[in-house]
JSON list of C-alpha atoms in Angstrom, two decimals:
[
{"chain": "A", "resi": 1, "resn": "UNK", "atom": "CA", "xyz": [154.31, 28.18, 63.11]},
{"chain": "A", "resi": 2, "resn": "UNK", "atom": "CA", "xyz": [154.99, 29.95, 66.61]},
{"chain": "A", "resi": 3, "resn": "UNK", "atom": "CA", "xyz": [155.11, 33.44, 64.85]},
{"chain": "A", "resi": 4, "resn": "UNK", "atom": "CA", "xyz": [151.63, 32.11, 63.29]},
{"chain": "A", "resi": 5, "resn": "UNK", "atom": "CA", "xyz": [149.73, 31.21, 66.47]},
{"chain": "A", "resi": 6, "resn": "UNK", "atom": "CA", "xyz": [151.20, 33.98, 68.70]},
{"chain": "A", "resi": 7, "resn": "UNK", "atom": "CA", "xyz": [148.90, 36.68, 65.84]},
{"chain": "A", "resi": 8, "resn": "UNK", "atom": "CA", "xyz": [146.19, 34.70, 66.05]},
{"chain": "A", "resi": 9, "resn": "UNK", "atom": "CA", "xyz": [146.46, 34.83, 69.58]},
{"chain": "A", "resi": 10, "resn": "UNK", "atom": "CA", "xyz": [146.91, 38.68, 69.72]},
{"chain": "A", "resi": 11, "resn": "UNK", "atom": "CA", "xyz": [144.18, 39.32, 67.54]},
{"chain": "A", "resi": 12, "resn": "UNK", "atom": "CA", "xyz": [141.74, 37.25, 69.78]},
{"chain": "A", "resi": 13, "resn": "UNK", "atom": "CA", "xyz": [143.10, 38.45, 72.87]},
{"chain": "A", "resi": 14, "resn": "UNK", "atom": "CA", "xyz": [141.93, 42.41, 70.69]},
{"chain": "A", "resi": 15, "resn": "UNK", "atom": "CA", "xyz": [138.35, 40.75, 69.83]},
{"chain": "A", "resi": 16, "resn": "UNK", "atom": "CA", "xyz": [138.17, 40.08, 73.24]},
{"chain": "A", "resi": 17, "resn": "UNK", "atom": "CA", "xyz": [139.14, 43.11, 74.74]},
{"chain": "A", "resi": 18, "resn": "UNK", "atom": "CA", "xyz": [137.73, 46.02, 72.55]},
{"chain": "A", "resi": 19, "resn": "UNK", "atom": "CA", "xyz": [134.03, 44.84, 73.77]},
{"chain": "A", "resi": 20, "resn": "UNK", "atom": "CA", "xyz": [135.47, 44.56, 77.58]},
{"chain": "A", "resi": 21, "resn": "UNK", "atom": "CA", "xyz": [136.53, 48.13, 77.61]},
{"chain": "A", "resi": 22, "resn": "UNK", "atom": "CA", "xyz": [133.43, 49.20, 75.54]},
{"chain": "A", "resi": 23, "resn": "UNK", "atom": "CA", "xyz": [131.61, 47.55, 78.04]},
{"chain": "A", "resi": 24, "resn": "UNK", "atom": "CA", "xyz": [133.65, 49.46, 81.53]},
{"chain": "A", "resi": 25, "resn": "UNK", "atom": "CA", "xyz": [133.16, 53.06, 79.63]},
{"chain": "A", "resi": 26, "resn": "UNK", "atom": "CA", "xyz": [129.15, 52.05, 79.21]},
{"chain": "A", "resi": 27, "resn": "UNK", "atom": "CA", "xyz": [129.15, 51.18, 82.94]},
{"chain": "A", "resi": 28, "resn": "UNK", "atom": "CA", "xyz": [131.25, 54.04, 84.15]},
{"chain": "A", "resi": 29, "resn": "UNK", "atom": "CA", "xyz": [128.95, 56.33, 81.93]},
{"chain": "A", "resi": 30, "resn": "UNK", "atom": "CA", "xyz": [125.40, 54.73, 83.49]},
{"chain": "A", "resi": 31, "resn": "UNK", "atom": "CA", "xyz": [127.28, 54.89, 86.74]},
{"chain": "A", "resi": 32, "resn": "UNK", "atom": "CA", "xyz": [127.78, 58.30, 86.61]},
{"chain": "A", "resi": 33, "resn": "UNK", "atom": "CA", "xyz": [124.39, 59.55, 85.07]},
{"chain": "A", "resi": 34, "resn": "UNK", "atom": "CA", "xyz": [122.78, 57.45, 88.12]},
{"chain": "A", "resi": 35, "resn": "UNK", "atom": "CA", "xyz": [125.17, 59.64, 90.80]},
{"chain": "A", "resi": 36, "resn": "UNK", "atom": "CA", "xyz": [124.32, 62.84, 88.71]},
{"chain": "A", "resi": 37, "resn": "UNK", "atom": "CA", "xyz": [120.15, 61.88, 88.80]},
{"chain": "A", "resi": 38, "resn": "UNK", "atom": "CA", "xyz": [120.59, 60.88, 92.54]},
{"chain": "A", "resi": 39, "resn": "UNK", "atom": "CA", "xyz": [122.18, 63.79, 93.61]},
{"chain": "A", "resi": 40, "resn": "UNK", "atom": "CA", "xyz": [119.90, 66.10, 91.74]},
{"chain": "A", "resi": 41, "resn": "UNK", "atom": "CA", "xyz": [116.83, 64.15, 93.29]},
{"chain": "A", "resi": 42, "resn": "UNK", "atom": "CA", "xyz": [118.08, 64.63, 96.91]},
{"chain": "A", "resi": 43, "resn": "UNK", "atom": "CA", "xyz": [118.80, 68.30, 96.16]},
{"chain": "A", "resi": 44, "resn": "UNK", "atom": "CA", "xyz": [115.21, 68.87, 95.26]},
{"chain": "A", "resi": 45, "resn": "UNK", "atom": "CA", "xyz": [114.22, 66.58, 98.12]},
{"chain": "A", "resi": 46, "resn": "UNK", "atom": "CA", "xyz": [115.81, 68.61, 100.31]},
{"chain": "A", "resi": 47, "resn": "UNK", "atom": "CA", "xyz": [115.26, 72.18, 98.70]},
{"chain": "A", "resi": 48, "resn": "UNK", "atom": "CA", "xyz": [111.15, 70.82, 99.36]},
{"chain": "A", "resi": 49, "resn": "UNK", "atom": "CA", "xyz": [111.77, 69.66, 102.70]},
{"chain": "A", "resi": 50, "resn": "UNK", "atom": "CA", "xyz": [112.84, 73.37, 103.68]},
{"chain": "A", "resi": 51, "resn": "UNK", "atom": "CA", "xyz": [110.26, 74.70, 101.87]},
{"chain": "A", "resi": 52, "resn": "UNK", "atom": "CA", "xyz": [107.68, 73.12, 103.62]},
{"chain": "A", "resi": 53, "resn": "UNK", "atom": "CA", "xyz": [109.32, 73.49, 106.71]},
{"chain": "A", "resi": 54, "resn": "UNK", "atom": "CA", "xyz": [109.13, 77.14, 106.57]},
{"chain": "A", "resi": 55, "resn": "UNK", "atom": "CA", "xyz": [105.35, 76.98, 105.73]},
{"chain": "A", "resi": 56, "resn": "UNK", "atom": "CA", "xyz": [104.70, 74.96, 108.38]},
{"chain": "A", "resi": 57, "resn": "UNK", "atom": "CA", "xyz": [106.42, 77.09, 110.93]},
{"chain": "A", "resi": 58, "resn": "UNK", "atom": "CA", "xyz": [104.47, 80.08, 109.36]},
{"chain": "A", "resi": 59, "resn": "UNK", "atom": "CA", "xyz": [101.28, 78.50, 108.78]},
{"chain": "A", "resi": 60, "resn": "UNK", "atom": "CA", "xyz": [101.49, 76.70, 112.70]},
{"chain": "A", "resi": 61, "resn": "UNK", "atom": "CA", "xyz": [99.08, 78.27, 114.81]},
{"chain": "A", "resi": 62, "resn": "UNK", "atom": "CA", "xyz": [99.92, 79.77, 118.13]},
{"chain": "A", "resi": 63, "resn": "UNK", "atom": "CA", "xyz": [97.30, 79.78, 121.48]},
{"chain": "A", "resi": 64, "resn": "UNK", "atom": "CA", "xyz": [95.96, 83.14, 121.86]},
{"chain": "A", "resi": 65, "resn": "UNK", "atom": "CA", "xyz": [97.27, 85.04, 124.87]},
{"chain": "A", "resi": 66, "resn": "UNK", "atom": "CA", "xyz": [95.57, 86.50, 127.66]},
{"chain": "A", "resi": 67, "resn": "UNK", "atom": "CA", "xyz": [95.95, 89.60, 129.83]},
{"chain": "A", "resi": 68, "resn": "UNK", "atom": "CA", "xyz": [93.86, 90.96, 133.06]},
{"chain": "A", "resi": 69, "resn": "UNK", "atom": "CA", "xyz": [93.84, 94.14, 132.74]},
{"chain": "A", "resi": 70, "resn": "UNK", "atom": "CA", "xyz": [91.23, 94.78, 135.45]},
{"chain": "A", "resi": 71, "resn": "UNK", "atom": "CA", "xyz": [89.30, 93.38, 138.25]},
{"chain": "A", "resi": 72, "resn": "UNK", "atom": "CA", "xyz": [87.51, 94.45, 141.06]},
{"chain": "A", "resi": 73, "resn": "UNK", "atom": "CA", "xyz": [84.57, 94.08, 143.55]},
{"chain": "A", "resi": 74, "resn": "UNK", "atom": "CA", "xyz": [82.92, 97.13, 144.41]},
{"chain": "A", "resi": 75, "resn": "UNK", "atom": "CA", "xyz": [81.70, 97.46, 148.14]},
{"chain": "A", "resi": 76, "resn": "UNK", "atom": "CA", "xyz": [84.35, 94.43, 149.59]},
{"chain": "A", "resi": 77, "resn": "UNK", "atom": "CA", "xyz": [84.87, 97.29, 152.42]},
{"chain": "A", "resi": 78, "resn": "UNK", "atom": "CA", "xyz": [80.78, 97.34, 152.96]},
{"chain": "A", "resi": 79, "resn": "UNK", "atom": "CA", "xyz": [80.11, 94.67, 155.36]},
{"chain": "A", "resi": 80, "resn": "UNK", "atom": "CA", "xyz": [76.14, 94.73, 153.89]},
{"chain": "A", "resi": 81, "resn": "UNK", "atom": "CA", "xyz": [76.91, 94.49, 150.26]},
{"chain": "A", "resi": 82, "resn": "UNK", "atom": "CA", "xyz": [77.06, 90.87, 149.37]},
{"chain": "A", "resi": 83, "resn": "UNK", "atom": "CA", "xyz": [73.44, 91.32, 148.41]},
{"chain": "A", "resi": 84, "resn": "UNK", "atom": "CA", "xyz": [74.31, 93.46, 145.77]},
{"chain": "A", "resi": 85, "resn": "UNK", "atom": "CA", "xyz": [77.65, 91.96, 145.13]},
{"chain": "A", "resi": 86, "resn": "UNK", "atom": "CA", "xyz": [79.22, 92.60, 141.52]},
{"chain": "A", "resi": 87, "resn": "UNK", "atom": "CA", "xyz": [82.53, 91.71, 140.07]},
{"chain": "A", "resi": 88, "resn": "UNK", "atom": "CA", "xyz": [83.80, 93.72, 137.33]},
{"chain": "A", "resi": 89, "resn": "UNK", "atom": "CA", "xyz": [86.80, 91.86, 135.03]},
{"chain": "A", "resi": 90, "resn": "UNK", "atom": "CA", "xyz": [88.64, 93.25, 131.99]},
{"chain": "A", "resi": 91, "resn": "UNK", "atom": "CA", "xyz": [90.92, 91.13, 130.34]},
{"chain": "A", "resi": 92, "resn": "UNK", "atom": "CA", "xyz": [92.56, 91.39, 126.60]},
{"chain": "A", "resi": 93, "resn": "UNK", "atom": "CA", "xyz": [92.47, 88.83, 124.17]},
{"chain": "A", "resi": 94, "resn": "UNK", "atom": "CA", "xyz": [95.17, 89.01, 121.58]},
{"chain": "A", "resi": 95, "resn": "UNK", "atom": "CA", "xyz": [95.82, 87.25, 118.48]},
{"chain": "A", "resi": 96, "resn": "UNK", "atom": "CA", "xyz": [99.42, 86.33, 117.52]},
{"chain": "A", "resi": 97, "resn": "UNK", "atom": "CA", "xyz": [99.33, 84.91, 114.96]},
{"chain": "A", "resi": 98, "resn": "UNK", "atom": "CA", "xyz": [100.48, 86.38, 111.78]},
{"chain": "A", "resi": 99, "resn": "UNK", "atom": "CA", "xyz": [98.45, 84.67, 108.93]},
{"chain": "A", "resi": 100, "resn": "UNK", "atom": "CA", "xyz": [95.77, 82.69, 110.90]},
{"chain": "A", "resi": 101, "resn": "UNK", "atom": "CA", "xyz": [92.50, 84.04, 112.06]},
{"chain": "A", "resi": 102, "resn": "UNK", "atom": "CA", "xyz": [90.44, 82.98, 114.89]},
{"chain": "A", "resi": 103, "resn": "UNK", "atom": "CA", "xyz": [86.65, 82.50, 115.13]},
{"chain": "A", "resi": 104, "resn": "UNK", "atom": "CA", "xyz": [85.46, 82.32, 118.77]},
{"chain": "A", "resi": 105, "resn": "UNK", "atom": "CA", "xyz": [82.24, 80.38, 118.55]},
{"chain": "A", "resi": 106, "resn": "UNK", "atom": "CA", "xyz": [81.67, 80.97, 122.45]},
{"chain": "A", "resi": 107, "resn": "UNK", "atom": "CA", "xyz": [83.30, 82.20, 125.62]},
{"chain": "A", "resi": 108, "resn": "UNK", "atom": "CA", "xyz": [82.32, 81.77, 129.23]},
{"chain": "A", "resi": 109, "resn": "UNK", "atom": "CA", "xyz": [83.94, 83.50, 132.01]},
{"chain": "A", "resi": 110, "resn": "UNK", "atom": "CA", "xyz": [83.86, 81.35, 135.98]},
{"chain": "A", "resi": 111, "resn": "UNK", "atom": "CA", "xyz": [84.70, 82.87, 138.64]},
{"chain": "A", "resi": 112, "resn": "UNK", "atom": "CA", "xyz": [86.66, 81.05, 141.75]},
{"chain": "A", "resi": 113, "resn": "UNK", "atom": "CA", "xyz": [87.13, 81.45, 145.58]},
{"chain": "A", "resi": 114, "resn": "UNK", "atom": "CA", "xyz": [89.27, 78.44, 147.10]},
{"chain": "A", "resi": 115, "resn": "UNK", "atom": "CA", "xyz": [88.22, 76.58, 144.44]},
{"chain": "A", "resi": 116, "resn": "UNK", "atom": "CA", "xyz": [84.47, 77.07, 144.85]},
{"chain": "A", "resi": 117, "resn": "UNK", "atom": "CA", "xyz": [82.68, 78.63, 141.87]},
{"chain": "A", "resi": 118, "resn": "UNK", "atom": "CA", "xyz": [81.00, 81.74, 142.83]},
{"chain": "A", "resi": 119, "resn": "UNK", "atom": "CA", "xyz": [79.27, 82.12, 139.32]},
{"chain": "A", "resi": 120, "resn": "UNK", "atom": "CA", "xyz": [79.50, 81.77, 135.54]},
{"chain": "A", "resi": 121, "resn": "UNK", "atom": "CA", "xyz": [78.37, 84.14, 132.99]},
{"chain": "A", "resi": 122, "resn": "UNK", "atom": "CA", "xyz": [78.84, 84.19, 128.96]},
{"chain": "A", "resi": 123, "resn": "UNK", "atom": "CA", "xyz": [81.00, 87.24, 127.86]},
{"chain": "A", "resi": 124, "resn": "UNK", "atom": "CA", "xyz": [81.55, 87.79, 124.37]},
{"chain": "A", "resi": 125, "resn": "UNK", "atom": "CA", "xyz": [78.87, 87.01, 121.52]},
{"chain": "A", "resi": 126, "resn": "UNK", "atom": "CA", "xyz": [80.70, 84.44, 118.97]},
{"chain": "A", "resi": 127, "resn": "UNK", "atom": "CA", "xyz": [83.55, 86.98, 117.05]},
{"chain": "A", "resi": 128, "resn": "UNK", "atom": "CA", "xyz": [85.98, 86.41, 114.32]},
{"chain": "A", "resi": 129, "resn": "UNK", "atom": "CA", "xyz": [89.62, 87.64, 115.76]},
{"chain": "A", "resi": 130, "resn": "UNK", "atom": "CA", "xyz": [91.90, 89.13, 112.66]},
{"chain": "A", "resi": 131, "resn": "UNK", "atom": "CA", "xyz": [95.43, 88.18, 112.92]},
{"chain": "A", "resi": 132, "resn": "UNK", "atom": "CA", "xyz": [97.48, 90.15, 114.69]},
{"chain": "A", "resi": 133, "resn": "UNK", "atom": "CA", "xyz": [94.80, 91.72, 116.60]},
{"chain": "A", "resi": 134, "resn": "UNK", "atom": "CA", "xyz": [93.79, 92.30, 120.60]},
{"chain": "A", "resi": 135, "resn": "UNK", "atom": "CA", "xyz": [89.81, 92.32, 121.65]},
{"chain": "A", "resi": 136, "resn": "UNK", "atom": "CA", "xyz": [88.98, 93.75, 125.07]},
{"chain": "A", "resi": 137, "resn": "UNK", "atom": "CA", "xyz": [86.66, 91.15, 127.02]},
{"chain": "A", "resi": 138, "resn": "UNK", "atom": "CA", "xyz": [85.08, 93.00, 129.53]},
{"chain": "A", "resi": 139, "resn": "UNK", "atom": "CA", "xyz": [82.12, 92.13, 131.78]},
{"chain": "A", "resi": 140, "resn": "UNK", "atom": "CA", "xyz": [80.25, 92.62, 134.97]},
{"chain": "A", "resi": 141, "resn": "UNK", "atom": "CA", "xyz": [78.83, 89.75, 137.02]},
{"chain": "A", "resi": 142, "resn": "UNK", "atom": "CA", "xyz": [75.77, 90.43, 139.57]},
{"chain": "A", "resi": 143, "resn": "UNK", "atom": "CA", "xyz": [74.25, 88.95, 141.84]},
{"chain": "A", "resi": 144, "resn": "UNK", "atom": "CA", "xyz": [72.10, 87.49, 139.07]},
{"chain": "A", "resi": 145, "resn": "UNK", "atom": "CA", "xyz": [75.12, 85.49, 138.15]},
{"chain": "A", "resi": 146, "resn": "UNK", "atom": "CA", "xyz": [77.08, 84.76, 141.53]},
{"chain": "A", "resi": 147, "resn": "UNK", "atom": "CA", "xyz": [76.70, 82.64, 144.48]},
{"chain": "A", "resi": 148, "resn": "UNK", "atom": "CA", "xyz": [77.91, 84.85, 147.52]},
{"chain": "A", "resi": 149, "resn": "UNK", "atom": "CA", "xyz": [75.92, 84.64, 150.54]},
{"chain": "A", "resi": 150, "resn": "UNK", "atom": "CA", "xyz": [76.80, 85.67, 153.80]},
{"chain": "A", "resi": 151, "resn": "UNK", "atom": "CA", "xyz": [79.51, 83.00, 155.31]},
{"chain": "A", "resi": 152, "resn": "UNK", "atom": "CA", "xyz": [81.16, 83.65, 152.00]},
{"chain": "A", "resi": 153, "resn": "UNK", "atom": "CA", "xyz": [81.25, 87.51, 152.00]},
{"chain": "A", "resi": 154, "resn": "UNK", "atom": "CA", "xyz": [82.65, 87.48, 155.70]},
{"chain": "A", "resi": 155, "resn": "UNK", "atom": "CA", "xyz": [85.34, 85.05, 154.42]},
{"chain": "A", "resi": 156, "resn": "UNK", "atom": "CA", "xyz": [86.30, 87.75, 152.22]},
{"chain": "A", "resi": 157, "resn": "UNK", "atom": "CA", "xyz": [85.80, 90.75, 154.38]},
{"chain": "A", "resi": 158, "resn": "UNK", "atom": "CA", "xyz": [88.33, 88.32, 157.15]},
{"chain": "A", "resi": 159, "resn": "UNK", "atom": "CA", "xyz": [91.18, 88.27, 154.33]},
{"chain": "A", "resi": 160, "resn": "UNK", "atom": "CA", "xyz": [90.38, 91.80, 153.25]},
{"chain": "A", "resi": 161, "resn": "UNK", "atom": "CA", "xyz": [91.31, 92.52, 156.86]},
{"chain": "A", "resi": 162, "resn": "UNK", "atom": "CA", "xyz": [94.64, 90.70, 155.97]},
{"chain": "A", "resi": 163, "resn": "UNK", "atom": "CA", "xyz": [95.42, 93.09, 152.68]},
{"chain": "A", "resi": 164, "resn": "UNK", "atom": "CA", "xyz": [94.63, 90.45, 149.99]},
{"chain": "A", "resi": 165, "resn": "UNK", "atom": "CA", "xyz": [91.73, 88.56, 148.51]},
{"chain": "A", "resi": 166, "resn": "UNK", "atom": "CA", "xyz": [92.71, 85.94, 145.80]},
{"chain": "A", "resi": 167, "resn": "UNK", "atom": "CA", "xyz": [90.36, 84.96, 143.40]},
{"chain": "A", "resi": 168, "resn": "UNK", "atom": "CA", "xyz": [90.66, 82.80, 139.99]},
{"chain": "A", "resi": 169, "resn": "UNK", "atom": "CA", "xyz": [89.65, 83.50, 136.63]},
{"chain": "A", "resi": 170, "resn": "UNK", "atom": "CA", "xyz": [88.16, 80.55, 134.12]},
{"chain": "A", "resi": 171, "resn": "UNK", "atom": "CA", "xyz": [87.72, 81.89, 130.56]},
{"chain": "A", "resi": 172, "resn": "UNK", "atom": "CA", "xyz": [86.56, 78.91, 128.46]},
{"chain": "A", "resi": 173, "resn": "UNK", "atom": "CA", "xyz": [86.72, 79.24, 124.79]},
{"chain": "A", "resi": 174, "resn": "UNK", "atom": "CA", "xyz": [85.48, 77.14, 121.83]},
{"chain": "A", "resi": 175, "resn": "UNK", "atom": "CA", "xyz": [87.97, 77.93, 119.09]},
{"chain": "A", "resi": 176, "resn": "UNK", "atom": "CA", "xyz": [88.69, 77.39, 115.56]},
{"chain": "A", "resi": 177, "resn": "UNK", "atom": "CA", "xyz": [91.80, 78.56, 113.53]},
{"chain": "A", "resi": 178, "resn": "UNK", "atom": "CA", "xyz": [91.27, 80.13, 109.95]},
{"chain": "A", "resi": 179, "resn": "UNK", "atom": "CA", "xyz": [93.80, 79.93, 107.51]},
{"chain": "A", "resi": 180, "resn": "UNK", "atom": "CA", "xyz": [92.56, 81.83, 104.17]},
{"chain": "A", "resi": 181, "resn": "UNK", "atom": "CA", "xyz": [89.57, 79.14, 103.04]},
{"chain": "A", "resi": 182, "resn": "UNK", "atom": "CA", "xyz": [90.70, 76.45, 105.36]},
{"chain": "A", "resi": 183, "resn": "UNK", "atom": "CA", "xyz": [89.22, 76.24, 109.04]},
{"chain": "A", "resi": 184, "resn": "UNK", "atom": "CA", "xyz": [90.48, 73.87, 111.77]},
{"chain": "A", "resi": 185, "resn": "UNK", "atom": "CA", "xyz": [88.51, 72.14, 114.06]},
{"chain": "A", "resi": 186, "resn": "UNK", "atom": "CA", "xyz": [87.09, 73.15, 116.97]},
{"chain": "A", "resi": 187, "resn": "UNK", "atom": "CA", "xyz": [89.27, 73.35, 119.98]},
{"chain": "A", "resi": 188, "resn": "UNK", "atom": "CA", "xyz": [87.99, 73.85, 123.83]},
{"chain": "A", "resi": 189, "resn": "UNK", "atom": "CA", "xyz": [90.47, 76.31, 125.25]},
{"chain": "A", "resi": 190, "resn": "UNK", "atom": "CA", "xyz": [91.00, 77.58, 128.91]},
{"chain": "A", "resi": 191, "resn": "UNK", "atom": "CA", "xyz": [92.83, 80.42, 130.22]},
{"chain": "A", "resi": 192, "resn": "UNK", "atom": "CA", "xyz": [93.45, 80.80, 133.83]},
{"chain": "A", "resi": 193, "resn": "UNK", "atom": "CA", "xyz": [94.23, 83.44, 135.66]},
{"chain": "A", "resi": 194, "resn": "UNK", "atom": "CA", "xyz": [94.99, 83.77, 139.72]},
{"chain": "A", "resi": 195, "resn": "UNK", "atom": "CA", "xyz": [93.99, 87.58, 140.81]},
{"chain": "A", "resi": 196, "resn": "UNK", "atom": "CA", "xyz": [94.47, 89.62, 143.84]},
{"chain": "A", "resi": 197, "resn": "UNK", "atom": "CA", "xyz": [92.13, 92.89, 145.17]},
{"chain": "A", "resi": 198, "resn": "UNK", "atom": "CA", "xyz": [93.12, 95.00, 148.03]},
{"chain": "A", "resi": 199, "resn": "UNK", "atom": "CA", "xyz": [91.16, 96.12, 150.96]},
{"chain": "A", "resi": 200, "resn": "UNK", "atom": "CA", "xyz": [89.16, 98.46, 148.66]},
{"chain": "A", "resi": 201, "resn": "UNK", "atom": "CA", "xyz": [88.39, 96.09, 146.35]},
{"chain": "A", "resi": 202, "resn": "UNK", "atom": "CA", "xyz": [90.46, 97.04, 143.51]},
{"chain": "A", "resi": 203, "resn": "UNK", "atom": "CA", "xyz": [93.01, 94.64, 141.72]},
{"chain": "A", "resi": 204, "resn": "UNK", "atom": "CA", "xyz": [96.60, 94.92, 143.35]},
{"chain": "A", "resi": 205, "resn": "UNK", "atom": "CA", "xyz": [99.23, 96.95, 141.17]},
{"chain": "A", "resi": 206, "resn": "UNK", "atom": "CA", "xyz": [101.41, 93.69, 141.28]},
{"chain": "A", "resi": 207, "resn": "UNK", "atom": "CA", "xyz": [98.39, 91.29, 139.26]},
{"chain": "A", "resi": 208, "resn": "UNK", "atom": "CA", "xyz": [97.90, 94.15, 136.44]},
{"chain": "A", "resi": 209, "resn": "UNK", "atom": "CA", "xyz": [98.74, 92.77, 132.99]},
{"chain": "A", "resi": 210, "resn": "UNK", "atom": "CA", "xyz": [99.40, 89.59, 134.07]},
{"chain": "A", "resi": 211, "resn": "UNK", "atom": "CA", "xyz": [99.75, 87.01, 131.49]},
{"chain": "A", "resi": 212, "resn": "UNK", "atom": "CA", "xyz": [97.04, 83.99, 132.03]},
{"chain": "A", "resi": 213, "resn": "UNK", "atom": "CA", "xyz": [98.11, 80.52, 131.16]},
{"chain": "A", "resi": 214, "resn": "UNK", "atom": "CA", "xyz": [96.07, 79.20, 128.15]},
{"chain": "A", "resi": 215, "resn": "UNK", "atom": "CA", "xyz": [95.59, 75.55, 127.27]},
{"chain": "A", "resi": 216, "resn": "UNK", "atom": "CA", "xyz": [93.41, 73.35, 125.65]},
{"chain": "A", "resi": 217, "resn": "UNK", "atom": "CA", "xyz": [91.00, 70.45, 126.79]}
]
């Protein structure tokens, strides 16, 4: 009778435990697809995160940079000349970017003297800048363009008499970024530029090539 109920109790305790490890290799199984799947979905996740990463580090546009090359005021050692005063600036305009283009839909150039604007004059038709590229901005301002009158003109022939006259630079640009079909929006940009002319007029050796500071409003 004991030998009886101790097979029947085997053979349940076999029913029983066939579809419990049936049921651990299933789960072990699903488990393990799920880690495999997971793993493969953060590796793409990842893989595309890079990806765009390096587009968007290619594809980020850079501020265009700005250079004087030039600037002077003929006749600073004529104490008569104000009334035909001209200022003469050449400045390069270069592109760094390396797959964005820039359209220049304006560009207006101020010129300052302790902070008082001594004229303002537009000086480069609207352009499209390749990447990669430099454009020479040059331009004269007259006295149809500038404010100098007397008082002012002696203020710079007193500092001429010191070695330097500083002036300031104000290019204002109004900007958009091409990328292949896509255009940005338009940005106001400003580059600024402190400049120095000897007694004859001419920039100082020391300002040449200067880079301006460029930011946007």
């Amino acid at each position: 009778m004991c030998g009886s109920n101790k097979q029947a109790s085997e053979h349940i305790k076999r029913q029983h435990t066939i579809p419990y490890y049936a049921k651990r290799v299933r789960d072990r199984c699903t488990t393990r697809v799920t880690k495999i799947l997971c793993a493969i979905f953060l590796c793409l996740i990842l893989v595309v995160g890079v990806i765009f990463f390096i587009l968007w580090l290619s594809l980020r546009p850079h501020r265009p940079r700005f250079y004087i090359i030039d600037f002077s005021i003929p006749g600073l050692n004529q104490h008569s000349e104000f009334e035909n005063a001209q200022i003469t600036l050449n400045v390069t305009a270069r592109n760094p970017n390396q797959h964005i283009g820039i359209y220049y839909m304006s560009m207006v150039g101020s010129i300052f003297y302790e902070d008082q604007n001594m004229g303002s004059s537009p000086l480069m038709d609207p352009f499209y800048q390749e990447p990669k590229t430099t454009t020479i901005v040059y331009h004269t301002f007259n006295v149809a363009t500038l404010t100098v009158n007397s008082r002012r003109w002696k203020e710079f022939m007193d500092n001429r008499q010191q070695g330097t006259v500083v002036f300031r630079i104000d290019i204002m640009a109004v900007i958009r970024f091409k990328v292949s079909t896509w255009g940005s929006k338009h940005h106001k940009m400003h580059a600024n530029c402190d400049v120095a002319v000897g007694q004859d007029g001419s920039i100082l050796p020391a300002w040449k090539n200067k880079k301006c500071p460029v930011y946007f409003t």
